[in-house]
Structure formats: C-alpha cells, structure tokens
XYZ file of C-alpha atoms in Angstrom:
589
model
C -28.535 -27.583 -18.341
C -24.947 -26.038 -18.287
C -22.034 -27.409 -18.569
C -20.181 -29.228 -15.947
C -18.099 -26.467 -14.778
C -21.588 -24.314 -13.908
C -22.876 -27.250 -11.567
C -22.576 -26.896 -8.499
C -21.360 -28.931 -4.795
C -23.452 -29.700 -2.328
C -22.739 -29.021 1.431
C -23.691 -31.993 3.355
C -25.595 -31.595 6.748
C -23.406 -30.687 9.701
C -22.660 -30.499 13.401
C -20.431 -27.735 14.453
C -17.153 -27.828 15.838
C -15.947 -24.482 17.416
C -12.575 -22.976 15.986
C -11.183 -19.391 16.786
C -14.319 -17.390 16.529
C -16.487 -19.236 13.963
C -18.998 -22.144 14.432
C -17.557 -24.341 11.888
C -19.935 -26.829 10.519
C -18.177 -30.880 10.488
C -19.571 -34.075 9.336
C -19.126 -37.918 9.978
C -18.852 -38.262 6.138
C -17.142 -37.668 2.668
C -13.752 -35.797 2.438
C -12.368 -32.953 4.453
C -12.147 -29.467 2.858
C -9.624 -27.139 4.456
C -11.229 -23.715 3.199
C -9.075 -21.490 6.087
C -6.369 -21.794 7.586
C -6.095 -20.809 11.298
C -2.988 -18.088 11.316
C -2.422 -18.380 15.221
C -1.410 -22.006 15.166
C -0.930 -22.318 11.617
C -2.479 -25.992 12.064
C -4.272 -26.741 8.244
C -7.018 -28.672 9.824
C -8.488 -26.039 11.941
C -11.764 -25.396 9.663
C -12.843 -28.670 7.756
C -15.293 -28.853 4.881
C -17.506 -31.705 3.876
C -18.387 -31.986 0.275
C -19.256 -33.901 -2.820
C -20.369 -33.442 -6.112
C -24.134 -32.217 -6.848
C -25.893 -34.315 -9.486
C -27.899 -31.853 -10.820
C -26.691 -28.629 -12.832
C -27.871 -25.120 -11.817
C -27.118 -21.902 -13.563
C -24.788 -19.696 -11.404
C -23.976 -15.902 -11.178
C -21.597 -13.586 -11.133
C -19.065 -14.701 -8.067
C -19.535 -10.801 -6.924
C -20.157 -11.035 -3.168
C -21.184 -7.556 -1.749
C -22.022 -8.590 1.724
C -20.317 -9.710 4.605
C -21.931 -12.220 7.057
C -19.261 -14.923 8.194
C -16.106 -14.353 10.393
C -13.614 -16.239 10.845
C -10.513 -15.682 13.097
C -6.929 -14.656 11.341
C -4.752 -14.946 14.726
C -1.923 -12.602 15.724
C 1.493 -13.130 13.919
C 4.025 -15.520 16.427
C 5.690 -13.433 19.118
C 9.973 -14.030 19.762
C 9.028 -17.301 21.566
C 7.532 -18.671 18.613
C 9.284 -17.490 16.001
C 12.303 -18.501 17.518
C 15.458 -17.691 19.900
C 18.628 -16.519 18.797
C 22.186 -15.773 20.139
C 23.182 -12.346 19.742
C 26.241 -12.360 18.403
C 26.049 -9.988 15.574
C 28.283 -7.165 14.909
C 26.301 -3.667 13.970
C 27.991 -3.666 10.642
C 25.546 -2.336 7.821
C 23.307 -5.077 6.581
C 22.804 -5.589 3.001
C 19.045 -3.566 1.552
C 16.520 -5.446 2.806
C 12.992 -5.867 0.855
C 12.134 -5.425 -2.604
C 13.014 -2.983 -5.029
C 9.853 -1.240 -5.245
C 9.583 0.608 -1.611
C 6.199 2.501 -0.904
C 7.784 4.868 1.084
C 10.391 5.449 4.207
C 9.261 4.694 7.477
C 10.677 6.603 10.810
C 10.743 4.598 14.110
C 10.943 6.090 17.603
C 11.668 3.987 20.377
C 11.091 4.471 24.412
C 11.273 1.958 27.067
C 9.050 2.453 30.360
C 10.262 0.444 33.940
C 13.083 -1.340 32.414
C 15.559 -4.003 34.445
C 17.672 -2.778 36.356
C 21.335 -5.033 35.688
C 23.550 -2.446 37.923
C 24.361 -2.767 41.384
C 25.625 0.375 42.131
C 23.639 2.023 39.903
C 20.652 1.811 37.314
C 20.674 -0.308 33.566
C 22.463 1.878 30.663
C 19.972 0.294 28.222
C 20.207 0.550 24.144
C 18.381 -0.746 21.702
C 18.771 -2.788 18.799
C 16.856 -3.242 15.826
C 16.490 -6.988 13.961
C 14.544 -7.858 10.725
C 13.911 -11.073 9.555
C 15.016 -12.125 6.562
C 14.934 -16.042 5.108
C 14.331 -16.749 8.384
C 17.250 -15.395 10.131
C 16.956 -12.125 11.518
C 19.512 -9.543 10.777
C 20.767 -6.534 12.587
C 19.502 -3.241 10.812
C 20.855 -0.607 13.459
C 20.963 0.420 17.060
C 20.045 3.255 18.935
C 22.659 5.337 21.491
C 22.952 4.422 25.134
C 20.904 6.207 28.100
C 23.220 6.344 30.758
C 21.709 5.030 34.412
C 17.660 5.522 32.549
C 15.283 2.917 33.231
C 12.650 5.339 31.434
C 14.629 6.053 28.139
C 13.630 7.920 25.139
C 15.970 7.474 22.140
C 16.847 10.229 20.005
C 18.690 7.842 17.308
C 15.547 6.764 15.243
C 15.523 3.841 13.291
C 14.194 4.360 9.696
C 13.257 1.458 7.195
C 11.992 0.797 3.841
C 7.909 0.198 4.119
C 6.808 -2.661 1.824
C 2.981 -2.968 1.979
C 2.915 -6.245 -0.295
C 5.478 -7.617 2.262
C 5.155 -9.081 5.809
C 8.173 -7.353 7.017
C 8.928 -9.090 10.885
C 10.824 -6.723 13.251
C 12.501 -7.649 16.404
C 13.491 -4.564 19.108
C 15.966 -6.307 21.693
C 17.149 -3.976 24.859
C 20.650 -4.707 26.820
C 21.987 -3.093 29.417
C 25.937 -1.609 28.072
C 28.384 -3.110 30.156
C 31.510 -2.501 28.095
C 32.762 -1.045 24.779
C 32.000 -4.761 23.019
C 30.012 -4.473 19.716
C 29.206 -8.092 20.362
C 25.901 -8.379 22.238
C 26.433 -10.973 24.509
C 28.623 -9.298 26.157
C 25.421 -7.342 28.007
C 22.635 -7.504 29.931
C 19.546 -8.745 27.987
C 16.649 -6.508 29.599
C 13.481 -8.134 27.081
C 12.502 -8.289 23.430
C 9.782 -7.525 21.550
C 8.518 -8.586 18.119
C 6.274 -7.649 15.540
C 5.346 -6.582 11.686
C 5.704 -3.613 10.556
C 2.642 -3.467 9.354
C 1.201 -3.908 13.021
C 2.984 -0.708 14.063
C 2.270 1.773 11.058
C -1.389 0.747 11.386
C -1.376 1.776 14.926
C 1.202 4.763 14.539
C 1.786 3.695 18.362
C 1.964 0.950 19.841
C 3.226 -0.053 23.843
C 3.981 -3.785 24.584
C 5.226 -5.904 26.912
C 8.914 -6.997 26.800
C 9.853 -10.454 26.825
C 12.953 -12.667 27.984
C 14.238 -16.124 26.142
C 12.038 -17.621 27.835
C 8.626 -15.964 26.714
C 8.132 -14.622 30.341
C 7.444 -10.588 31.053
C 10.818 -9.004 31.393
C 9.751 -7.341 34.882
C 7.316 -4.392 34.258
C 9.523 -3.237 30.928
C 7.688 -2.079 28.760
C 8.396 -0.373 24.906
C 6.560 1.922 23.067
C 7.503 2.181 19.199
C 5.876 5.396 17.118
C 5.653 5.427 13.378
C 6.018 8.259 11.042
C 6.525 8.345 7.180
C 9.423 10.204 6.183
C 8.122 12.137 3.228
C 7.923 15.568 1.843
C 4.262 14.590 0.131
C 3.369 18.274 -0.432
C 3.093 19.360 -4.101
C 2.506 22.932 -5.579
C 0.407 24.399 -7.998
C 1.611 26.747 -10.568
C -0.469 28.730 -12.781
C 1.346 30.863 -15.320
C 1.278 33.706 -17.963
C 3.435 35.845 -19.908
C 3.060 39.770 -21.394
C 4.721 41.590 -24.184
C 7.694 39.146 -24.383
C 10.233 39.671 -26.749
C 9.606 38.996 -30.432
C 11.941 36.122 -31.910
C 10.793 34.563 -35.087
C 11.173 36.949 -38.327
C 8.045 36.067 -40.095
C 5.871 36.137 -36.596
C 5.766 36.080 -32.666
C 7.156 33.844 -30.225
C 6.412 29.919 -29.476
C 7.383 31.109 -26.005
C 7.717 28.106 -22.977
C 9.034 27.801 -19.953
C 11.597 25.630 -17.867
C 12.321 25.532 -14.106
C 15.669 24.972 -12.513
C 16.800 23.747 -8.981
C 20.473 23.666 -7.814
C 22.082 20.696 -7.745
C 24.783 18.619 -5.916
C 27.506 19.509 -8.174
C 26.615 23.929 -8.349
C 24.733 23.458 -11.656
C 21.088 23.890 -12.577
C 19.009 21.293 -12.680
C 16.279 20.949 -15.024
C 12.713 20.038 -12.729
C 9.802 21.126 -15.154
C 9.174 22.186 -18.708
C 5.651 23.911 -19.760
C 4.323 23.716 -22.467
C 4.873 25.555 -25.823
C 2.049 28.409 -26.852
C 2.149 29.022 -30.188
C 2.315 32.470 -32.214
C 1.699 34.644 -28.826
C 3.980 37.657 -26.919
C 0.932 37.055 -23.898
C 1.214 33.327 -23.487
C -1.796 31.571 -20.769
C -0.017 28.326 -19.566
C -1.891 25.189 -18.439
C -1.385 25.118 -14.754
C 0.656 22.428 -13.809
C 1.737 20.611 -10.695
C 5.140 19.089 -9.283
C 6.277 17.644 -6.035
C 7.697 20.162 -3.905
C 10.593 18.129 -3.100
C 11.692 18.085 -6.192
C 11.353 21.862 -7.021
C 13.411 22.942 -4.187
C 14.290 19.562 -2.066
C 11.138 20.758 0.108
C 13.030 24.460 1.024
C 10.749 27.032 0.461
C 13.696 29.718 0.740
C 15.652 27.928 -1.943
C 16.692 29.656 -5.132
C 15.167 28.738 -8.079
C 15.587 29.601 -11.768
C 12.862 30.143 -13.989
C 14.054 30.560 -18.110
C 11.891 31.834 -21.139
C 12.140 30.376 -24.049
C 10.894 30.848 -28.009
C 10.587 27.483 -29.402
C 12.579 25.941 -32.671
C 11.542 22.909 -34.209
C 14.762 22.434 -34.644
C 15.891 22.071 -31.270
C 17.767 25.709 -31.287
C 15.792 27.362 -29.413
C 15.899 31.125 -28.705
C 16.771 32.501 -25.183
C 14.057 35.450 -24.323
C 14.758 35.823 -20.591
C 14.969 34.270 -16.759
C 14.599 35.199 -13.556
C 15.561 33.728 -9.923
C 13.092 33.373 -7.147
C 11.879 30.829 -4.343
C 8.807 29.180 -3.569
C 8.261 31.559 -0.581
C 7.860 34.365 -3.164
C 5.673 32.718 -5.338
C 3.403 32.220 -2.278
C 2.966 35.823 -2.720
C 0.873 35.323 -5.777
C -3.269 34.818 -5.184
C -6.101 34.273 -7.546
C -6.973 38.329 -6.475
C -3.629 39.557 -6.582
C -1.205 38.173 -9.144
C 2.896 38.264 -8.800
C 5.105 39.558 -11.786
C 8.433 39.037 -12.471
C 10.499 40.911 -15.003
C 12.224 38.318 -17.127
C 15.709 39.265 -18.005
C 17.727 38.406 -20.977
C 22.037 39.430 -19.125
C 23.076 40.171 -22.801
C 20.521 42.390 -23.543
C 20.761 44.767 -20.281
C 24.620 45.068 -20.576
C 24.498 46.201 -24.179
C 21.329 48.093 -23.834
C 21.290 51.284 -21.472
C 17.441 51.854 -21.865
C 16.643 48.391 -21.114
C 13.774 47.170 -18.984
C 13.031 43.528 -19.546
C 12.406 40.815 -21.949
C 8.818 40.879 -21.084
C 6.564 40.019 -17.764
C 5.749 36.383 -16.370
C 3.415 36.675 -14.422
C 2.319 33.879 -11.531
C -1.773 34.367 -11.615
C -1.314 31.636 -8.695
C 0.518 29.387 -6.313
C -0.910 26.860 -4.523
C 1.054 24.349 -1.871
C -1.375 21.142 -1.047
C -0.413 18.001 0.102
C -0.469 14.368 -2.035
C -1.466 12.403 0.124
C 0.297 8.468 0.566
C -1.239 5.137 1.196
C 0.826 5.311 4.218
C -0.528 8.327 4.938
C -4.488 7.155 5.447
C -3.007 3.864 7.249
C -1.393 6.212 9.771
C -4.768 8.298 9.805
C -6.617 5.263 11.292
C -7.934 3.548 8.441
C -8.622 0.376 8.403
C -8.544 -2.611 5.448
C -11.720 -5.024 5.763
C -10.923 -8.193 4.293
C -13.606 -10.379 2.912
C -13.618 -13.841 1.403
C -15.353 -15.260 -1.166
C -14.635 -18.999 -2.656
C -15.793 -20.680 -5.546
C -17.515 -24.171 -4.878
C -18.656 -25.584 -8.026
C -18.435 -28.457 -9.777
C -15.731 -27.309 -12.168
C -13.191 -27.732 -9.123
C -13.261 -31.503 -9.307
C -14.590 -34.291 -7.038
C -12.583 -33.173 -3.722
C -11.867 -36.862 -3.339
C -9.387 -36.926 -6.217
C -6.200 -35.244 -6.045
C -6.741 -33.456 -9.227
C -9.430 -31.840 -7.865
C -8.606 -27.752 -6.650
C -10.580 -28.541 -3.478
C -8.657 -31.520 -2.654
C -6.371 -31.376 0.544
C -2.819 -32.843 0.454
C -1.876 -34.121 3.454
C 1.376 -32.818 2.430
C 0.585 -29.838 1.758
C -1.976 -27.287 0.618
C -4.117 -26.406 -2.280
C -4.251 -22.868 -4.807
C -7.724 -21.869 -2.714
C -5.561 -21.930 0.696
C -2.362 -20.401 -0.944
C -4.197 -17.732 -2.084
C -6.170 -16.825 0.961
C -2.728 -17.290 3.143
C -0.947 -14.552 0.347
C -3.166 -11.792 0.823
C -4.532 -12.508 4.679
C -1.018 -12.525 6.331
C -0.414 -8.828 4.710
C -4.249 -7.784 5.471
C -4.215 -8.541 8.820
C -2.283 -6.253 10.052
C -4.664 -3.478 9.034
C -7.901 -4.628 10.684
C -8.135 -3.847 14.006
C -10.626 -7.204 15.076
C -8.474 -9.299 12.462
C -12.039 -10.844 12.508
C -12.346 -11.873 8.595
C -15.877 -12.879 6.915
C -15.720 -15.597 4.559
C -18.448 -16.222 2.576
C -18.767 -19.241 -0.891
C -20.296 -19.429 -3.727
C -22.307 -22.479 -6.118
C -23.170 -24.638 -3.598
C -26.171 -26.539 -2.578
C -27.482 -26.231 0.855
C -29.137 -27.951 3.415
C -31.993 -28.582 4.448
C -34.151 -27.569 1.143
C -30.351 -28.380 -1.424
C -31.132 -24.964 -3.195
C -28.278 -23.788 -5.004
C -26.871 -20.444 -3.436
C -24.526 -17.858 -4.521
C -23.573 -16.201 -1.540
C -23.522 -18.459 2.005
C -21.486 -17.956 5.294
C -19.173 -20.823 5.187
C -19.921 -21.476 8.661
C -23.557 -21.187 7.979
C -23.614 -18.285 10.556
C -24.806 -15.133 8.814
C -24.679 -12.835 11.552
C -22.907 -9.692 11.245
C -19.844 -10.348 12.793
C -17.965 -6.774 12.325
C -17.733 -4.786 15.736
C -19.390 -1.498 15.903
C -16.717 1.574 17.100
C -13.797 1.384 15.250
C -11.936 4.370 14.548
C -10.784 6.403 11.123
C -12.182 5.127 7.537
C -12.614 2.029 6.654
C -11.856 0.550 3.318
C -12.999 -2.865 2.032
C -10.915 -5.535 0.322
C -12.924 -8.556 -1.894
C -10.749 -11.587 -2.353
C -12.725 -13.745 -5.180
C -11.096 -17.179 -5.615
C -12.444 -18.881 -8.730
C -11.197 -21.768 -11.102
C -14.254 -20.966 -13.794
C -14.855 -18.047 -16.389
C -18.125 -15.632 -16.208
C -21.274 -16.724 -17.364
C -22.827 -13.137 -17.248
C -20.411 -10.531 -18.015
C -23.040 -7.719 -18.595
C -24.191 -8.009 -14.919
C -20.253 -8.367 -13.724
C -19.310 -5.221 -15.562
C -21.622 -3.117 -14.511
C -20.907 -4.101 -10.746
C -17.657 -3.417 -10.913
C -18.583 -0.378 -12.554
C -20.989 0.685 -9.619
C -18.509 -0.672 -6.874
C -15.500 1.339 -8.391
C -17.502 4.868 -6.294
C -17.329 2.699 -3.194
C -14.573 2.334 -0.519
C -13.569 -1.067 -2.007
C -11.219 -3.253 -4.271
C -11.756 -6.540 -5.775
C -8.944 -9.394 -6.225
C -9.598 -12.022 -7.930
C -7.241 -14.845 -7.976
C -7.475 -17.808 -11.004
C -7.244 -21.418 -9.739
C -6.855 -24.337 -12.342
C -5.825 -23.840 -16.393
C -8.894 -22.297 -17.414
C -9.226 -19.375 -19.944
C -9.449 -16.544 -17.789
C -9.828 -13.736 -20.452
C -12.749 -12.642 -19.192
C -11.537 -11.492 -15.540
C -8.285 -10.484 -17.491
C -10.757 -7.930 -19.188
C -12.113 -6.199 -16.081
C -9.063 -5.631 -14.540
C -8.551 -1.623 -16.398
C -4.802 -1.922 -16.342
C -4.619 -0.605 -20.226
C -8.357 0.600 -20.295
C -11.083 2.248 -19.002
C -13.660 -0.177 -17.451
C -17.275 0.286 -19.226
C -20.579 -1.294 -18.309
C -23.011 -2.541 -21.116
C -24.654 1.006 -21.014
C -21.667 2.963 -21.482
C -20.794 4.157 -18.032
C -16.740 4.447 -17.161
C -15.257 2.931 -14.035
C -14.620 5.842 -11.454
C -11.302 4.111 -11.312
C -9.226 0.719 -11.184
C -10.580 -1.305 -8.686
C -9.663 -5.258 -9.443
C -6.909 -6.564 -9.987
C -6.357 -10.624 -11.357
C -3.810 -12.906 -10.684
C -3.731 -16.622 -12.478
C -2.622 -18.921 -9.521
C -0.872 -21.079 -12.021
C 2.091 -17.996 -12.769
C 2.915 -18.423 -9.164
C 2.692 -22.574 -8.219
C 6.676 -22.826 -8.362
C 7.205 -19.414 -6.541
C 7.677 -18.462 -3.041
C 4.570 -17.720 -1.570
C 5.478 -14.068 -1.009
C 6.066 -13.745 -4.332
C 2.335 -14.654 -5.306
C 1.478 -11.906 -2.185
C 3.303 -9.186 -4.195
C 1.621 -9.423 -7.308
C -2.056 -9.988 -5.659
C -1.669 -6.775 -3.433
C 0.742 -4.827 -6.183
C -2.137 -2.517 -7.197
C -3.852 -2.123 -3.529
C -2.290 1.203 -2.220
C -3.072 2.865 -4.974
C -6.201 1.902 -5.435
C -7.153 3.076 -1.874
C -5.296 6.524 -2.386
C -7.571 6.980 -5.656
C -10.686 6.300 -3.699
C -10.113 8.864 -0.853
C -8.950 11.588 -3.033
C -11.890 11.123 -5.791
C -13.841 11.951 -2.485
C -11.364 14.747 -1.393
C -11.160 13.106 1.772
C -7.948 14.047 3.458
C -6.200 11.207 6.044
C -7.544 11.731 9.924
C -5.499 14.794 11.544
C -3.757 15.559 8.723
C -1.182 18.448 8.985
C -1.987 21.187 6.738
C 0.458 22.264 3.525
C-alpha cells in the first residue's frame, strides 16, 4: 500500500444537472465540490462535485493527461451593462502607463463605425471616438480619435495604440458621441453607443464588428463598430556573414587579431555602437561567424540609412589598433549573395591623406546578407492561431476529507479554494484565444462508479465525447493546466513525457496546491537546464512551467495569472519556429 497522499477519492454515483455546455454529474449526498467555475455568471456553484475519501490505497501515475474528452463552458467576459455604467466626465488629459512593466509588444487599433445615430437636426452626427481601459475597476480615458464631420459611416485616421500584455486581461471600452461643442468634457455630447471588450478578444480576431450599446444595454440603432488590430513592430532581423582580405598588419611580432564593430547614427549626431564580431586571431583574411541583429536596431528599420562599419586589431589591453572603416546601408549590403559576394575597401583617413599611393587598409568582404523576419507571439495570434486549454485536477486522498476546511477540495462559502484560483488565473487570459471557449476538463486518482476502479484520466462530467468542433481556422496550439497538491511517484515515466511532448504543439503548467515538497515538478521545469529523459534524450525545448500556489495566497489574483502564463508566448514562438512554420499570411521580409 502507499502512503496516504497516493490514495485516492471516490466519485459517488450521480444524476446530472445541466450547466453551460456540460452534463454535470450531482448527488443527494456528501459535500459539494466546486471544480469550475462558470465565467458568464461568475456564480461558484455552477458545477458541484460529490466526494469522499476512498478506503482503500491504489498506486497512481504520472498526473500527465494527453487527451481531451470533457468540455466545459468558459462564458464570454461581461459586456458595458455588466461591468458597469459610468458618467463621462473625464478630461482627455494623458493617463498615467497602464499595465505592467514587461509589455509583449505595441498594439495598433483602427476604429470605424457603420449606421451610426444620427443626433443633428439639420444635419447628420459629427461622431468621435473615445478610448477607456479599465483599471482597479474604474476605467480610464487612454485617448480619442478626431471628429468626422456630418459621417454616420466614419473611418478614423487617429489610431489608438496600446501596450499588449498577454499575462493580463486588459478590458477596453470604445464610447462614440456626437461633437456638439468645443467641451473636452463628454457630457456635453451626444452618446451614440458603447462597446466593450478585452484586448485579447480583438488581437485574436485581428477584426472584429459588434453591436453598439446605450446605458441601458439596448442596440444603439443599427450602429455598429468595427475595431482592427495590428502589432506595431519592425520584427525583421538580418543576417550578416562576413570576411576580411589582406588587412593591414598591426602587431610587431605577428598579424592582426582583426574584429569588427557596427555603428548607427544616433539622436544626438554621434555613432552609436549596435554590434561587435568577434575577434580572429593571428589572420590578415579573417572568416567571421555569421551573426544576426534586429533590423531596427541596425538602422531604426531604414534600409537607406547610413551605417558605419570599423576594423579593428585587437589589444588585450583594451588599446586597440584602428585598421580601417567604411560607410554603407543595408540596401547595399542586399547586394551581396551566396554566388556573388560584395567588397568594400576599408579605409584608414590618416593613412590616405599622408599616403599618395594608397589604396586601402584591406577588403571586407559581405559573402552574404540575408533580411528574414522574427516572428512574435503576437504575430501567430494575429495569424489565426488558436490556444486549446485543457484541465486536469488532482483528486486524491492527499487533498484532505473535502468535509474539513483544511482540506484543498473544501469549498468556503466565503470564498474559494487554490484548485478554483488557479483554474480562474489562467482561464480568464486563455479564453480569449479559443474560438469555442469550449474547455475540456478532465481529473485524476479517483475511483469510479459503477465497478470503483481507480482512474487516472476521467471527464469530470463523466462525458468523454470529443467535444472540440471540427473547422477552425489557423494552427492550433495546446495548453495543459495540471493542478496537483502531491509530488511524483514515477519520475522516469514523467520525464520522458515531457521530453516527447516538448516536439508537440503544446505547454504544460503545473500549479502546486498545499505545502508539499514540490522539488520534483521544480526539476522539470528547464528554466536553468536542459530537460533529459532517463535515456538521455534533451527536451526540444521549455515546455512547463510550475508555480507553488502558496507564493501567491496573499496576492491579487492577477498577480498569480502573471507568473503562471509568464513563460507561455515564448514557448509557443519556440514551437512554430523549431518547425519553421511562419504565422498565416505572413508578409514577406
């Protein structure tokens, strides 16, 4: 027999109650078991569980569920009626940085209204738009568009650009008036409808066309608004491979260490220093490792810029020798193909105004020059793809007897417990990048009816049908929430799983419930090393990433959210590109 924390519960027989999507299974007896929480009404009691404690111990696996076969319903976050009305007041002075300090990327927002109200007698609406985030539950002006005179079909040209957060749920609000008069203060015009959302709901659409709404949650006529996303990156990135002949000789006793560094201008009319090579020892023909920078930051994404290129004969001293530079742009080191090389005569000023018979300081030649594009997280979100979330909840006996408040299954009727908190953190972001929002959710070390076997992967609503819909456009990436309170009985079998997993389309976070010694999942997240299975083979790449519950039990929630979902873009961006699988109607380089 194992020990206690190995045994596991045992799922008494059930009727079925019917909430969102998901035949949830009830009973007349024991305690109730909140294991989801219903996001459209936000009411805890919307799935129940009925458990108690198994008698008899059974040895349990690894908690690695591969399969999806339960769905439950995540509902749609609260439109303006719900989340609340307010009087618009506000002035458009510049609100304070909203968000955290670690921004994936900037996000451009167009806006265009279709069959507006018309407010004007003699005359049609002069609608404008304003932009409102929420923040600590107030929602803040961020900026407004200009006004289209007598248009009840507008199409801004101010865009509205924010900070994305993908760890975040970032709530937007787009309010349209009607300009009256020269007031900044927005009750001094026409309201012509609202229209809220998350961010995340419009960059995982790129476009999306609502309904707008009045105060009172009613259609604002036929108004309509249509809201297009676009990241506002430079993510291409070139690829320099470089060489050098017959350079000038500097050291007495030798050659030349020869490197080189590359200059941009800056602000203020001086060089600025973007890339150093590295140094080739006892050579006049140095081969340099190609190397790769963002283009942005070569020449602030202008392929016409000047750019300085300086030869150098390295000094471990620091002093080193000057042998020569050149200017260029990118657009001439286009020039240079695998085939057909480019060379540039590097020039040392001193030299050629002292020397009449001077040529150069030696050749660098560019052997090639290559301008791809890195692709972003945002960038495959934009591209269609989608983020499957799956569930997967640890029901053994180590959680307690759900009866007693110190048990991690037990429901507060106060509040909730580190199982719900945890699937809330990471659902409310996920949702917005599944297209169904249809979620399967799927536990682990119970016993079931009718025969009481112990099984290690069940549909919590005892309905394993497939529930995903067929159709769904661009890639599709999966997401594995474990939520465990015990350590791993079989870590041979768990390594090499996550080894195997880490070629698929997926990532695996696993959040620790209780004070146990979690070590062991500590170990297979591969933040300082490389992954390994018991045979030897490396992880492909990072794919899990563990979060103890108990750093987080006196945080706000969205601070638990952050640190779950910290590692997630990247993760997905690793996958796609270890696959050389460029975003869905990508623009080419």
């Amino acid at each position: 027999a194992l020990p206690e924390r190995a045994q596991p519960l045992q799922l008494l027989p059930a009727t079925s109650v019917t909430s969102g999507a998901a035949s949830v299974p009830t009973s007349p007896r024991g305690v109730e078991e909140r294991v989801l929480l219903s996001f459209a009404s936000r009411e805890p009691s919307a799935l129940r569980r009925r458990l108690r404690i198994a008698e008899t111990p059974c040895e349990l696996r690894a908690p690695l569920l591969w399969s999806s076969r339960l769905c439950c319903s995540w509902g749609s976050v609260p439109g303006a009626a719900a989340l609340g009305s307010m009087a618009y007041t506000m002035s458009p002075s510049p609100a304070a940085p909203v968000g955290s300090q670690y921004c994936v990327c900037k996000v451009e927002l167009s806006i265009c209204g279709q069959n507006l109200l018309d407010r004007d007698v003699t005359s049609k609406s002069d609608p404008f738009c304003v932009l409102f985030m929420e923040v600590n539950g107030k929602w803040v002006e961020l900026d407004r568009t200009e006004t289209a005179v007598n248009n009840l079909n507008p199409a801004f040209a101010k865009k509205f650009i924010i900070d994305y957060h993908f760890e975040e749920v970032q709530k937007l609000k787009f309010a349209l008036f009607d300009q009256d008069k020269s007031s900044t203060q927005l009750y001094e015009h026409d309201f012509l409808g609202e229209f809220s959302c998350t961010l995340g709901t419009i960059v995982s659409s790129k476009k999306i066309t609502r309904t707008l709404l009045l105060g009172n949650g009613k259609p604002a006529g036929k108004g309509m608004i249509t809201i297009a996303a676009q990241e506002l990156s430079d993510n291409r990135v070139i690829t320099l491979s470089m060489a050098g002949r017959k350079l000038d000789k500097k050291d007495l006793f030798g050659k030349s260490d020869p490197f080189l560094e590359f200059y941009k201008p800056g602000d203020d009319g001086k060089w600025m220093l973007v890339h150093r090579t590295e140094v080739i020892k006892y050579t006049l023909d140095p081969v340099w490792k190609p190397f790769t920078v963002p283009l942005v930051s070569l020449c602030d994404g202008d392929m016409e810029k000047l750019i300085k290129v300086v030869c150098y004969d390295y000094d471990s001293d620091g002093g080193h020798d000057f042998i020569g530079e050149f200017q260029t742009s990118v657009a001439r080191l286009c020039e240079a193909q695998d085939a057909s090389p480019l060379e540039l005569e590097c020039i040392n000023p001193k030299k050629q105004k002292k020397k009449k018979n001077y040529k150069n300081s030696g050749i660098i030649i560019v052997k090639s020059c290559k301008i791809t594009r890195d692709f972003s997280f945002l960038d495959y979100i934009l591209g269609g793809c989608q983020l499957m979330f799956t569930v997967g909840i640890d029901f053994t006996a180590s959680n307690g007897n759900p009866q007693e408040p110190s048990s991690l299954h037990y429901i507060n009727p106060l509040g909730t417990n580190e199982y719900l908190s945890a699937i809330w953190a990471v659902g409310q972001i996920i949702q917005d990048y599944d297209s169904d929002k249809m979620f399967p959710a799927l536990g682990f070390g119970a016993q079931l009816p009718p025969d009481w076997k112990v099984s290690h992967e069940f549909a919590i609503n005892f309905n394993p049908r497939n529930p995903f819909c067929s159709g769904v456009e661009g890639i599709q990436y999966f997401i594995l929430l474990i939520i465990t309170d015990g350590v791993i009985s079989d870590m041979d079998e768990t390594r090499h799983a996550v080894v195997q997993a880490s070629k698929l389309p997926m990532s695996i976070i696993i959040v620790g419930v209780g004070n146990a010694d979690f070590a062991a999942m500590e170990f297979l997240d591969g933040d300082s090393r490389v992954l390994h299975s018991h045979t030897g083979e490396e992880a492909v790449r990072d794919i899990v990433q563990f979060v103890p519950f108990r750093n987080f039990r006196n945080v706000p929630k969205e601070t638990l959210a952050k640190a779950v979902l910290a590692e997630l873009p990247q993760q997905v961006v690793q996958y796609f590109k270890h696959q050389n699988l460029p975003p869905i109607n990508s623009e080419p380089a």
